């Protein structure tokens, strides 16, 4: 509490002093912590986040530096220029980065509105541009995931209709107590001790600012299908003058096609649910997110919702991957021991080795390819030093930085360890999917036009630093994230409907109750996320990766392997 006392003696703490003396001291303390932490880090990611907004409806850009342990510090705020990323502003923010170690590797992750490819040319360090500041760059994978979902919805009207029907059923359960009680009676038919009214909170309530709540509505509808259909029929019989929402429900409840579409939608959303959960964690790597993209690509290619349009979706996925998935993403896909190449075909694994060699050549002066290949092959085959007992235990692979730390300094494996720690230190997202969704849902309904003064902007920047410090300190750990997303992440061994409702009641998140689902349009929210793919593709030169579908194993076995790696990681992580 000492820091809350104004420096001017025993004078009372007024609002003015809180805005000046106390806030200044909090900001100075924050800056000191920032300098100390970043100066000791071997790798720093500059994350550019423009999901936030200032006092005006224009977006506000925040520059956050994350050290190799994923501790984040706000460096500066920008004005949210139309072109993202804005090179001059990036360089200005970078100039305030406190790195005492000249060998510190600096990375950049940014959303893009079409300016990324050109910014990468100006900012990425290469053999022909050795003085450029960034060792690795990439776009925000949560932004690109949302844009992939938008393309799926544009391509499949059935998908959009299923999401609308899921929201409808969730809303009906929220506003119709009689329907809710009928469903609970059906679910707990053989359990006379069930508390019908007390269990009402177990149903998902859709919020306009929460994508997770929409995904939960889909899961809820498919898990409770038989109970919902019976309850809807009972409501229909009991009502002489059905309400508008009941009439809509009756249409859905009596349609086998509508329920089939909901089931296919739940299957398609499975990789997105894991992406949503992973995006909540600071420890997520580009390799993990790329594996989930491959799963989403496979699920979309095989989904009946996209019959006749799978070719167009495949082309769109591959274009986005070709433009935005840098070679270091592919290297991380194989070198993150939690993923270990899951999602790659035999051909893809072979070609990924060449990609990783190119990444290593760029990162390591005096690169010894023979040693690197020997070490790489042992790692991929889990042989030699990587075949020792306990190496691949989930507890040992849960933290890739610690896993590879065991091999640093080893005559054979040192180069591989350096490359692996570098690509795993890169942070692939600037916000969680929930944060991205909430920001755009709010912005689409915002009408504020108040202009901010320079003084107000400086005050806002100080407040942002302090708020960020608090939010990072209180950031949810893996266990709490898994609890929140547990129902969405469950696969073949799903609990019973009774268990699902009981666990949902315990995992309700009050923050998701902001705003109702009235007039919620998934398409409208996703349309507000600016897509710069066409502009970035026009500025992107010929790729050395040449990604195509043959890189990926999108068979049922291949997709199951990705799910298993994610479940194994989350299971081990919550036990640490």
PDB file of C-alpha atoms in Angstrom, residues 60 295 345 427:
ATOM      1  CA  UNK A  60      -5.751   1.552 -30.380  1.00  0.00           C
ATOM      2  CA  UNK A 295      -6.592 -30.478 -38.162  1.00  0.00           C
ATOM      3  CA  UNK A 345       2.594 -36.808 -43.908  1.00  0.00           C
ATOM      4  CA  UNK A 427       5.016 -16.035 -29.518  1.00  0.00           C
TER       5      UNK A 427
END
